[in-house]
mmCIF file of C-alpha atoms in Angstrom:
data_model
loop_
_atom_site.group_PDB
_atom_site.id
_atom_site.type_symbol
_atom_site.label_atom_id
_atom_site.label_comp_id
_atom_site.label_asym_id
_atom_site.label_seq_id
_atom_site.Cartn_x
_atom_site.Cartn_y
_atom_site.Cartn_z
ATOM 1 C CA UNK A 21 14.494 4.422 22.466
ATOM 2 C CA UNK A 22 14.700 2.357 19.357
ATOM 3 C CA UNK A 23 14.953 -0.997 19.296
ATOM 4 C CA UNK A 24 18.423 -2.797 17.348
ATOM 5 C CA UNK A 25 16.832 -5.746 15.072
ATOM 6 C CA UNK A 26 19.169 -8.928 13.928
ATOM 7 C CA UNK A 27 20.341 -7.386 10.988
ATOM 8 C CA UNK A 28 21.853 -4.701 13.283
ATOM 9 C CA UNK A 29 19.832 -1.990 11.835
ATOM 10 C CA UNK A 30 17.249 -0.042 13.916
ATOM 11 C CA UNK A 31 13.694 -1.154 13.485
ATOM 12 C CA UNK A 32 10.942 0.804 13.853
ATOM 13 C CA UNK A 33 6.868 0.789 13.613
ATOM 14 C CA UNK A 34 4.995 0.377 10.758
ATOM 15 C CA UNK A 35 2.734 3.093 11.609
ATOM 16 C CA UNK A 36 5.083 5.948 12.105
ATOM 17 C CA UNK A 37 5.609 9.755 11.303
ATOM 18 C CA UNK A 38 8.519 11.059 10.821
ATOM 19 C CA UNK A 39 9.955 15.088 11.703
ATOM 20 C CA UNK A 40 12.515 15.859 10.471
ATOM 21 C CA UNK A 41 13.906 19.305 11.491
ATOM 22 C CA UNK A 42 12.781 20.722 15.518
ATOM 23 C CA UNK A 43 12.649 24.554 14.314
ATOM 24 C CA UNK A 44 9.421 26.347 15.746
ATOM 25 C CA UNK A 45 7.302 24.395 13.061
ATOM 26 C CA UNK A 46 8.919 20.847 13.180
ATOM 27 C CA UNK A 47 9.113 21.614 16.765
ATOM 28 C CA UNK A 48 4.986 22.373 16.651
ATOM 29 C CA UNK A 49 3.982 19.351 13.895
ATOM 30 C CA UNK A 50 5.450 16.733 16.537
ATOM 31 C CA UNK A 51 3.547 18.129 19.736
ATOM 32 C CA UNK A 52 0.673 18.095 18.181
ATOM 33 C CA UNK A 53 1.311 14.760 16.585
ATOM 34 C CA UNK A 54 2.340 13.241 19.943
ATOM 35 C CA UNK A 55 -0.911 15.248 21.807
ATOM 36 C CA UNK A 56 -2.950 13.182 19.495
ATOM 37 C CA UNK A 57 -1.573 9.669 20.408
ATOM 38 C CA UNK A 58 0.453 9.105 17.132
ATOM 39 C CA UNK A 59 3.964 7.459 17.289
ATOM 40 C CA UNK A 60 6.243 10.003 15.889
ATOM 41 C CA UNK A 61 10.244 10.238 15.205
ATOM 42 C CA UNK A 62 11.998 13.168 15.318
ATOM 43 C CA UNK A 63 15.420 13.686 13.460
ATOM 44 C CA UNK A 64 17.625 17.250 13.824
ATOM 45 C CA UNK A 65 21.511 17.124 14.001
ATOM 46 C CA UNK A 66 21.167 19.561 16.932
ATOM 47 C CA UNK A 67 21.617 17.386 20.219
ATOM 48 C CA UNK A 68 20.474 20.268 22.324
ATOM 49 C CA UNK A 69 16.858 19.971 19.959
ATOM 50 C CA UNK A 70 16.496 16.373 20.294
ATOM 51 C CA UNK A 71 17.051 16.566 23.764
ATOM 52 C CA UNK A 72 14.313 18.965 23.980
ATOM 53 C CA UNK A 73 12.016 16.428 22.186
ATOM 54 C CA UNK A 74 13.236 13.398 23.969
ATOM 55 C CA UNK A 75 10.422 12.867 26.206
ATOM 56 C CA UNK A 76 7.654 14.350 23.503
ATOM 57 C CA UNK A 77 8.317 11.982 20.381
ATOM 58 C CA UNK A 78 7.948 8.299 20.375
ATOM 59 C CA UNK A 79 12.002 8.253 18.910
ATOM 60 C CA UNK A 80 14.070 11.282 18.867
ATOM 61 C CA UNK A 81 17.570 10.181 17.079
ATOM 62 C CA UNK A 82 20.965 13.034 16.177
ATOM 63 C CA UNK A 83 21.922 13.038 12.149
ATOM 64 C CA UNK A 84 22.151 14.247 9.173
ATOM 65 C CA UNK A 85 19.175 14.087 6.995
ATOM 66 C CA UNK A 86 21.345 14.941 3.965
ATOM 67 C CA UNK A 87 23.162 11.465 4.747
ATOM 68 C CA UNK A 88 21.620 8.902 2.855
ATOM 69 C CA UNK A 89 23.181 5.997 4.921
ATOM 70 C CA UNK A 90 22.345 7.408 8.336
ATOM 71 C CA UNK A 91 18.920 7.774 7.218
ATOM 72 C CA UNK A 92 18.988 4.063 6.162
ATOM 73 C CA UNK A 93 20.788 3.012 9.325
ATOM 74 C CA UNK A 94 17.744 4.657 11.428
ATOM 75 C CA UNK A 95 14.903 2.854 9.602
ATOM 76 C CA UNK A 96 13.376 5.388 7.457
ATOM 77 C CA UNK A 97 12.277 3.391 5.123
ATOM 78 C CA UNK A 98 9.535 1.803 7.561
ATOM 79 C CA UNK A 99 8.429 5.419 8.451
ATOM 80 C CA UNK A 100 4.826 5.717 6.555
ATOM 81 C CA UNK A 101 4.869 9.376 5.988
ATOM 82 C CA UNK A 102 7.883 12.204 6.691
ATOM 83 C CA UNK A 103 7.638 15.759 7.324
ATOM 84 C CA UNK A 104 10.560 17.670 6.095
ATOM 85 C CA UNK A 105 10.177 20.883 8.117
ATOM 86 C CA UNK A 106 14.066 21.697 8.196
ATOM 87 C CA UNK A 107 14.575 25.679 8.481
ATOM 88 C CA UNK A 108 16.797 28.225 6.835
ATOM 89 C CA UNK A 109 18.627 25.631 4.474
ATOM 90 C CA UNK A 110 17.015 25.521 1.204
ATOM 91 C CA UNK A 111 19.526 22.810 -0.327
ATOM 92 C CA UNK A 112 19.364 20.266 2.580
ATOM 93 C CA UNK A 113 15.271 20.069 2.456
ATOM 94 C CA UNK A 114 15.568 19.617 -1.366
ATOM 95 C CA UNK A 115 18.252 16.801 -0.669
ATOM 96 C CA UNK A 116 16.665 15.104 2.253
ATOM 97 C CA UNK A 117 13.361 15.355 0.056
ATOM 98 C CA UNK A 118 14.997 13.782 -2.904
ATOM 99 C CA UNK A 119 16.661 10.939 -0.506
ATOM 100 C CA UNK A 120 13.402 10.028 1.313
ATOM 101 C CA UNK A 121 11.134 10.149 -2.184
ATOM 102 C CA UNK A 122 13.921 7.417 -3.677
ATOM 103 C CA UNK A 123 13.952 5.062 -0.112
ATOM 104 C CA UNK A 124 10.379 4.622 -0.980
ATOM 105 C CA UNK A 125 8.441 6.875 2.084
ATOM 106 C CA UNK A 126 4.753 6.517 0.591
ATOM 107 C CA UNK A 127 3.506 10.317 1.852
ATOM 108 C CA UNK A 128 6.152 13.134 1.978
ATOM 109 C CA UNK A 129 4.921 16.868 3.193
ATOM 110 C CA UNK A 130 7.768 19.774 2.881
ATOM 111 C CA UNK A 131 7.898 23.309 4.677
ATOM 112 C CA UNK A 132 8.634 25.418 1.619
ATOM 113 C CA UNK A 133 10.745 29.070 2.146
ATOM 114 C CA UNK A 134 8.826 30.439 -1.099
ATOM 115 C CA UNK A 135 7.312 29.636 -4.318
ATOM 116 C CA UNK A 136 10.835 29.386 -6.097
ATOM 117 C CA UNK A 137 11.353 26.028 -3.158
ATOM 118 C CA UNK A 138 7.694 24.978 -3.245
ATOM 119 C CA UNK A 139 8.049 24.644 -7.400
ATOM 120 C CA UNK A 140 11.423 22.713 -6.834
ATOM 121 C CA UNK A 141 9.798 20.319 -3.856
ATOM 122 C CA UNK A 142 6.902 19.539 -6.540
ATOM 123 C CA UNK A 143 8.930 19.283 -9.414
ATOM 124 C CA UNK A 144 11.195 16.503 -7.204
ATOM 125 C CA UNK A 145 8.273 14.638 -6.039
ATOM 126 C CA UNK A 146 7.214 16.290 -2.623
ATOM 127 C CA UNK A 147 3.368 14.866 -2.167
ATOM 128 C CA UNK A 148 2.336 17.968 -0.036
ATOM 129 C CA UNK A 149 4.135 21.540 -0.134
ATOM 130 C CA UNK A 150 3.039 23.789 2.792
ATOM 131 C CA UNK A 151 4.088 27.041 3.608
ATOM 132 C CA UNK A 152 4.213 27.718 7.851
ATOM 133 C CA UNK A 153 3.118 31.286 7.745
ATOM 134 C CA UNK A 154 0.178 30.494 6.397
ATOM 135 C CA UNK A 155 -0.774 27.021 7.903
ATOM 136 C CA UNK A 156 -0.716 26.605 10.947
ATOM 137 C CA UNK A 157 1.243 23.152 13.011
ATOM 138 C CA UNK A 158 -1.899 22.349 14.433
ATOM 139 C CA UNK A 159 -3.918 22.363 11.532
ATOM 140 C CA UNK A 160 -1.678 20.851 9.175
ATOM 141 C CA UNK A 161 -0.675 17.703 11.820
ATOM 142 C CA UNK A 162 -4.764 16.967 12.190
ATOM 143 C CA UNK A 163 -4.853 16.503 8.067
ATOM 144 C CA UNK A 164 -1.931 14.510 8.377
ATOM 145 C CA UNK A 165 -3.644 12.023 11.039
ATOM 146 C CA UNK A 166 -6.515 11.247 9.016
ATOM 147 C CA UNK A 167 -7.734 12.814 5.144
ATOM 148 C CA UNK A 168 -11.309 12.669 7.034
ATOM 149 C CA UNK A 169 -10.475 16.109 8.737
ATOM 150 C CA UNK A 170 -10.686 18.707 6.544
ATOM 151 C CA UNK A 171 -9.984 21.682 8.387
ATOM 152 C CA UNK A 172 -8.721 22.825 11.762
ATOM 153 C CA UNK A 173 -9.580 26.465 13.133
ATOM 154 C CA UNK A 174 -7.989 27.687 16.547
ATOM 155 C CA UNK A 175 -10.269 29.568 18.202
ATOM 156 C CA UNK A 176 -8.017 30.344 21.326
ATOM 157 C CA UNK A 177 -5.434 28.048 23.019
ATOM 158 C CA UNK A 178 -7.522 25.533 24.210
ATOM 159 C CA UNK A 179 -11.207 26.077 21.779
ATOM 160 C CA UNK A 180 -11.078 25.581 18.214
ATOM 161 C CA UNK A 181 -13.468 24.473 14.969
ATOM 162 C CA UNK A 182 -12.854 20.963 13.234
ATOM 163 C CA UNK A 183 -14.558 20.293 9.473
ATOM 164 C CA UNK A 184 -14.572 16.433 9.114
ATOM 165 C CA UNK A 185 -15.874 14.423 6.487
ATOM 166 C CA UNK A 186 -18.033 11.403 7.568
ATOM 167 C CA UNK A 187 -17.057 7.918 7.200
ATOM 168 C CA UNK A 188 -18.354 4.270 8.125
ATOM 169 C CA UNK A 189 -18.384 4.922 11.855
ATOM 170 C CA UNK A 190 -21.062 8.180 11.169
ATOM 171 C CA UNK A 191 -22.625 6.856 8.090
ATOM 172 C CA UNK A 192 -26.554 6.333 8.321
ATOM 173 C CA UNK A 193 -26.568 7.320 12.417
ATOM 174 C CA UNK A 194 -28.464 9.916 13.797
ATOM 175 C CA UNK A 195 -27.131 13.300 16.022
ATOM 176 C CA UNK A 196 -29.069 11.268 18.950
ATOM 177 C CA UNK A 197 -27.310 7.941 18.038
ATOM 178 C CA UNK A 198 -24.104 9.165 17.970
ATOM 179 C CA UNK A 199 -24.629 11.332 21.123
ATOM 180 C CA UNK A 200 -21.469 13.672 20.250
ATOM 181 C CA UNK A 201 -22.232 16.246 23.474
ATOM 182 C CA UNK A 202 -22.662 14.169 25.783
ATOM 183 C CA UNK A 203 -20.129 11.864 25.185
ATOM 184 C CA UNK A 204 -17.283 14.437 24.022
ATOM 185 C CA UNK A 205 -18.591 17.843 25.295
ATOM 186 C CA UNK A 206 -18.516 18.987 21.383
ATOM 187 C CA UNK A 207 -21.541 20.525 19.940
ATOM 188 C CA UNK A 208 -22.207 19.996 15.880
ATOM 189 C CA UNK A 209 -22.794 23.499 14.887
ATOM 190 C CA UNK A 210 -23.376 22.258 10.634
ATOM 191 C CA UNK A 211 -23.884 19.526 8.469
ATOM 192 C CA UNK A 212 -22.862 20.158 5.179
ATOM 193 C CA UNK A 213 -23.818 17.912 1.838
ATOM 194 C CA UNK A 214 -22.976 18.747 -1.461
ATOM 195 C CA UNK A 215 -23.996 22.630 -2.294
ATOM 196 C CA UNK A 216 -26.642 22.434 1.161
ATOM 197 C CA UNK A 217 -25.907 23.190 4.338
ATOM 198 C CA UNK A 218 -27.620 22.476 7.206
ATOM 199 C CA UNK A 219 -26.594 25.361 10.483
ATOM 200 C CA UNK A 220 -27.921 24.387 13.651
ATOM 201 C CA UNK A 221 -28.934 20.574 12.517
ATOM 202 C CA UNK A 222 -31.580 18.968 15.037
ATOM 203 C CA UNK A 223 -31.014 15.844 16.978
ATOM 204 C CA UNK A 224 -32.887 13.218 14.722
ATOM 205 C CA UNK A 225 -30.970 14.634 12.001
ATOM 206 C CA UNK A 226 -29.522 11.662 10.160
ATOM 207 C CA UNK A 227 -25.191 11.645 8.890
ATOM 208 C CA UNK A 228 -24.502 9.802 5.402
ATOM 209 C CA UNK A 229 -20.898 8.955 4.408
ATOM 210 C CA UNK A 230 -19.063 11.919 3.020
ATOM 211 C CA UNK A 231 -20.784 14.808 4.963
ATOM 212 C CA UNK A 232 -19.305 17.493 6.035
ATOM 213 C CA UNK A 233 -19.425 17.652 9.810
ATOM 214 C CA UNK A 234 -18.268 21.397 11.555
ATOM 215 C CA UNK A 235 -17.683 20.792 15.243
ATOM 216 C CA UNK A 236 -16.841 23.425 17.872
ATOM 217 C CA UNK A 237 -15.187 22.246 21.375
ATOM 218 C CA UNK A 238 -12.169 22.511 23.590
ATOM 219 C CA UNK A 239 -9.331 20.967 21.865
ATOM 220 C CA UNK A 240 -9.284 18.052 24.367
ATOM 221 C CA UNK A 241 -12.306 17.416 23.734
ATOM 222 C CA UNK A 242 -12.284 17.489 19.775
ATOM 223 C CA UNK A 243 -9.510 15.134 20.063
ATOM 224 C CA UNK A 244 -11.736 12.396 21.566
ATOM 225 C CA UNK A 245 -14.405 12.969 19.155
ATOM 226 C CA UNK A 246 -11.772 12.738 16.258
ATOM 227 C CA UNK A 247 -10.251 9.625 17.508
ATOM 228 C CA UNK A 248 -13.434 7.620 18.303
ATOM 229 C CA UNK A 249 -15.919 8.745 15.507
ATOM 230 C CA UNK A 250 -13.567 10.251 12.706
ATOM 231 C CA UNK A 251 -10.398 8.472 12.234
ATOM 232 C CA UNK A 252 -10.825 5.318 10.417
ATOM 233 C CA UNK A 253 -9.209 1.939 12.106
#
Protein backbone atom coordinates (compact mmCIF):
# COMPACT_ATOMS: atom_id res chain seq x y z
CA UNK A 1 0.00 0.00 0.00
CA UNK A 2 2.79 2.48 0.20
CA UNK A 3 4.70 3.43 -2.40
CA UNK A 4 9.01 2.79 -2.17
CA UNK A 5 10.58 6.31 -3.44
CA UNK A 6 14.40 6.41 -4.95
CA UNK A 7 15.94 6.93 -1.82
CA UNK A 8 14.44 3.55 -0.78
CA UNK A 9 12.40 5.01 1.91
CA UNK A 10 8.56 4.89 1.85
CA UNK A 11 6.89 8.03 0.67
CA UNK A 12 3.80 9.11 1.59
CA UNK A 13 1.11 12.14 1.09
CA UNK A 14 1.49 15.39 2.13
CA UNK A 15 -1.89 15.57 3.46
CA UNK A 16 -1.97 12.67 5.81
CA UNK A 17 -3.14 11.57 9.39
CA UNK A 18 -1.54 9.40 11.16
CA UNK A 19 -3.05 6.53 14.08
CA UNK A 20 -1.04 5.25 15.81
CA UNK A 21 -2.35 2.51 18.18
CA UNK A 22 -5.92 0.30 16.79
CA UNK A 23 -7.34 -0.09 20.52
CA UNK A 24 -11.22 0.71 20.62
CA UNK A 25 -10.32 4.53 20.30
CA UNK A 26 -7.45 4.46 17.65
CA UNK A 27 -9.55 1.82 16.20
CA UNK A 28 -12.73 4.55 16.24
CA UNK A 29 -10.47 7.98 15.28
CA UNK A 30 -9.48 6.13 11.88
CA UNK A 31 -13.15 5.00 10.83
CA UNK A 32 -14.32 8.02 11.27
CA UNK A 33 -11.36 9.66 9.64
CA UNK A 34 -11.60 7.31 6.63
CA UNK A 35 -15.82 7.78 6.64
CA UNK A 36 -15.00 11.34 6.03
CA UNK A 37 -12.73 10.93 2.90
CA UNK A 38 -9.36 11.75 4.68
CA UNK A 39 -6.17 9.71 3.81
CA UNK A 40 -5.17 8.16 7.01
CA UNK A 41 -2.18 5.69 8.22
CA UNK A 42 -2.51 3.43 10.76
CA UNK A 43 0.54 2.02 12.78
CA UNK A 44 0.07 -0.92 15.75
CA UNK A 45 2.73 -3.73 16.15
CA UNK A 46 -0.25 -6.13 16.33
CA UNK A 47 -0.52 -7.81 12.75
CA UNK A 48 -3.85 -9.27 13.64
CA UNK A 49 -4.99 -5.13 14.23
CA UNK A 50 -3.58 -3.92 11.11
CA UNK A 51 -5.08 -6.56 9.32
CA UNK A 52 -8.30 -5.54 10.69
CA UNK A 53 -7.68 -1.97 9.36
CA UNK A 54 -6.21 -2.97 6.09
CA UNK A 55 -9.03 -2.22 3.93
CA UNK A 56 -10.31 0.95 6.26
CA UNK A 57 -7.05 3.22 6.29
CA UNK A 58 -5.43 4.68 3.30
CA UNK A 59 -1.85 2.76 4.74
CA UNK A 60 -1.94 0.34 7.50
CA UNK A 61 1.96 -0.64 8.21
CA UNK A 62 3.32 -3.39 11.54
CA UNK A 63 6.04 -1.53 14.04
CA UNK A 64 7.11 -0.21 16.77
CA UNK A 65 6.25 3.31 17.45
CA UNK A 66 8.87 3.41 20.24
CA UNK A 67 11.50 2.77 17.29
CA UNK A 68 12.70 5.88 16.11
CA UNK A 69 14.20 4.42 12.83
CA UNK A 70 11.15 2.40 11.83
CA UNK A 71 9.17 5.40 12.25
CA UNK A 72 11.65 7.22 9.92
CA UNK A 73 11.81 4.30 7.51
CA UNK A 74 7.79 4.59 7.13
CA UNK A 75 7.68 8.33 6.31
CA UNK A 76 6.43 9.93 9.35
CA UNK A 77 7.88 12.83 8.95
CA UNK A 78 5.54 13.74 5.84
CA UNK A 79 2.48 12.79 8.03
CA UNK A 80 0.81 16.43 8.82
CA UNK A 81 -0.73 15.57 12.07
CA UNK A 82 -0.45 12.08 14.39
CA UNK A 83 -2.75 10.70 16.81
CA UNK A 84 -1.07 8.80 19.51
CA UNK A 85 -4.01 6.75 20.83
CA UNK A 86 -1.77 3.69 22.03
CA UNK A 87 -3.59 1.87 25.12
CA UNK A 88 -2.51 0.51 28.46
CA UNK A 89 1.29 1.55 28.05
CA UNK A 90 1.91 4.78 29.62
CA UNK A 91 5.81 4.85 28.73
CA UNK A 92 5.50 3.96 24.99
CA UNK A 93 2.83 6.99 24.27
CA UNK A 94 5.23 9.33 26.18
CA UNK A 95 8.16 7.91 23.94
CA UNK A 96 6.43 7.74 20.64
CA UNK A 97 5.14 11.38 21.61
CA UNK A 98 8.59 12.60 22.34
CA UNK A 99 9.96 10.83 18.93
CA UNK A 100 7.24 12.28 16.64
CA UNK A 101 7.40 16.05 18.42
CA UNK A 102 11.48 15.91 17.55
CA UNK A 103 10.87 14.40 13.59
CA UNK A 104 9.07 17.61 13.20
CA UNK A 105 5.01 16.32 12.91
CA UNK A 106 3.41 19.98 12.92
CA UNK A 107 -0.03 18.83 15.03
CA UNK A 108 0.30 15.97 17.61
CA UNK A 109 -3.07 14.86 19.69
CA UNK A 110 -2.42 12.11 22.63
CA UNK A 111 -5.05 9.74 24.42
CA UNK A 112 -4.05 10.47 28.00
CA UNK A 113 -4.72 7.46 30.93
CA UNK A 114 -5.08 10.42 33.62
CA UNK A 115 -4.06 13.77 34.62
CA UNK A 116 -0.59 12.49 36.00
CA UNK A 117 -0.03 11.36 31.69
CA UNK A 118 -1.98 14.34 30.34
CA UNK A 119 0.56 16.81 32.55
CA UNK A 120 3.59 14.70 31.20
CA UNK A 121 2.16 14.75 27.30
CA UNK A 122 1.93 18.73 27.80
CA UNK A 123 4.93 19.20 29.58
CA UNK A 124 6.78 17.11 26.43
CA UNK A 125 5.11 19.04 23.81
CA UNK A 126 1.79 17.10 22.97
CA UNK A 127 -0.38 19.99 20.98
CA UNK A 128 -3.77 18.37 22.05
CA UNK A 129 -4.29 16.00 25.23
CA UNK A 130 -7.69 14.20 25.15
CA UNK A 131 -9.04 11.89 27.43
CA UNK A 132 -11.47 8.91 25.51
CA UNK A 133 -13.99 8.59 28.25
CA UNK A 134 -14.93 11.78 27.95
CA UNK A 135 -14.59 12.62 24.16
CA UNK A 136 -15.90 10.80 22.06
CA UNK A 137 -13.85 9.24 18.41
CA UNK A 138 -16.34 10.82 16.45
CA UNK A 139 -16.26 14.07 17.84
CA UNK A 140 -12.73 14.46 18.36
CA UNK A 141 -11.79 13.11 14.46
CA UNK A 142 -14.43 16.00 13.02
CA UNK A 143 -12.15 18.81 15.04
CA UNK A 144 -9.27 17.20 13.73
CA UNK A 145 -10.55 17.53 9.92
CA UNK A 146 -11.11 21.09 10.04
CA UNK A 147 -10.76 23.88 13.36
CA UNK A 148 -14.13 25.26 11.59
CA UNK A 149 -16.18 22.48 13.47
CA UNK A 150 -16.52 23.17 16.79
CA UNK A 151 -18.49 20.55 18.20
CA UNK A 152 -19.93 17.16 17.33
CA UNK A 153 -23.08 15.72 19.30
CA UNK A 154 -24.35 12.05 18.53
CA UNK A 155 -27.74 12.01 18.72
CA UNK A 156 -28.17 8.20 17.86
CA UNK A 157 -26.09 6.05 15.44
CA UNK A 158 -26.86 7.59 12.42
CA UNK A 159 -28.44 11.55 13.70
CA UNK A 160 -26.27 13.86 15.40
CA UNK A 161 -25.70 17.95 16.04
CA UNK A 162 -22.60 19.75 14.35
CA UNK A 163 -21.51 23.54 15.75
CA UNK A 164 -19.37 25.03 12.88
CA UNK A 165 -17.90 28.25 12.61
CA UNK A 166 -18.41 30.07 9.23
CA UNK A 167 -15.77 30.75 6.82
CA UNK A 168 -15.29 32.26 3.17
CA UNK A 169 -17.55 29.72 1.51
CA UNK A 170 -20.71 30.99 4.09
CA UNK A 171 -19.54 34.46 4.59
CA UNK A 172 -22.11 37.26 3.43
CA UNK A 173 -24.72 34.36 1.83
CA UNK A 174 -28.06 33.99 2.80
CA UNK A 175 -30.00 30.55 4.41
CA UNK A 176 -31.81 30.73 0.78
CA UNK A 177 -28.43 31.15 -1.07
CA UNK A 178 -26.80 28.53 0.44
CA UNK A 179 -29.88 26.21 0.25
CA UNK A 180 -28.44 23.77 3.12
CA UNK A 181 -31.93 21.45 3.17
CA UNK A 182 -32.36 20.97 0.10
CA UNK A 183 -29.13 20.30 -1.00
CA UNK A 184 -27.87 18.19 2.17
CA UNK A 185 -31.16 17.21 3.94
CA UNK A 186 -29.68 19.25 7.15
CA UNK A 187 -31.82 21.80 8.75
CA UNK A 188 -29.93 25.00 10.59
CA UNK A 189 -31.61 24.90 13.88
CA UNK A 190 -29.20 28.39 15.28
CA UNK A 191 -27.05 31.00 14.28
CA UNK A 192 -24.98 32.15 16.86
CA UNK A 193 -22.79 35.66 16.87
CA UNK A 194 -20.94 36.87 19.59
CA UNK A 195 -23.19 36.86 23.02
CA UNK A 196 -26.69 36.61 20.44
CA UNK A 197 -28.20 33.85 19.30
CA UNK A 198 -30.49 33.48 16.79
CA UNK A 199 -32.93 29.75 17.34
CA UNK A 200 -34.97 29.01 14.51
CA UNK A 201 -33.15 31.68 11.98
CA UNK A 202 -35.46 32.47 8.82
CA UNK A 203 -34.47 31.87 5.28
CA UNK A 204 -33.27 35.46 4.21
CA UNK A 205 -31.27 35.36 7.23
CA UNK A 206 -27.82 36.46 6.15
CA UNK A 207 -24.16 34.21 7.55
CA UNK A 208 -20.96 36.52 8.22
CA UNK A 209 -17.53 34.88 8.68
CA UNK A 210 -17.05 33.50 12.14
CA UNK A 211 -20.71 32.55 13.04
CA UNK A 212 -21.60 29.96 14.79
CA UNK A 213 -23.70 27.62 12.69
CA UNK A 214 -25.70 24.49 14.84
CA UNK A 215 -26.88 21.95 12.30
CA UNK A 216 -28.99 18.84 13.00
CA UNK A 217 -29.04 15.85 10.27
CA UNK A 218 -28.22 12.24 9.65
CA UNK A 219 -24.59 11.83 9.87
CA UNK A 220 -24.35 11.16 6.09
CA UNK A 221 -25.80 13.90 5.48
CA UNK A 222 -23.79 16.35 7.86
CA UNK A 223 -20.82 14.98 6.24
CA UNK A 224 -21.74 16.49 2.83
CA UNK A 225 -22.64 19.71 4.28
CA UNK A 226 -19.22 19.75 6.20
CA UNK A 227 -17.22 18.90 3.22
CA UNK A 228 -18.81 21.29 0.66
CA UNK A 229 -19.67 24.44 2.81
CA UNK A 230 -17.37 24.06 6.01
CA UNK A 231 -14.03 22.70 5.35
CA UNK A 232 -11.79 25.17 3.83
CA UNK A 233 -9.82 24.06 0.40
Amino acid sequence: MLSIDKRGGRQLSKHLYGVIGLGRFGGSICKELAREGMEVLVIDSDEEKINEYKDIASHAVIADSTDELALKDIGIRNIDHIIVAIGDNIHASILTTLIVKELGIKMITVKAQNDYHEKVLNKIGADEVVHPERDMGKRIAHSIISSNILDYLELSDEHSVVEVKAGEKMNDKTLIDLDIRARFGCNVVAIKRGDDINVSPMADDVIHRDDVIIVIGADQDIHRFEKALVIED
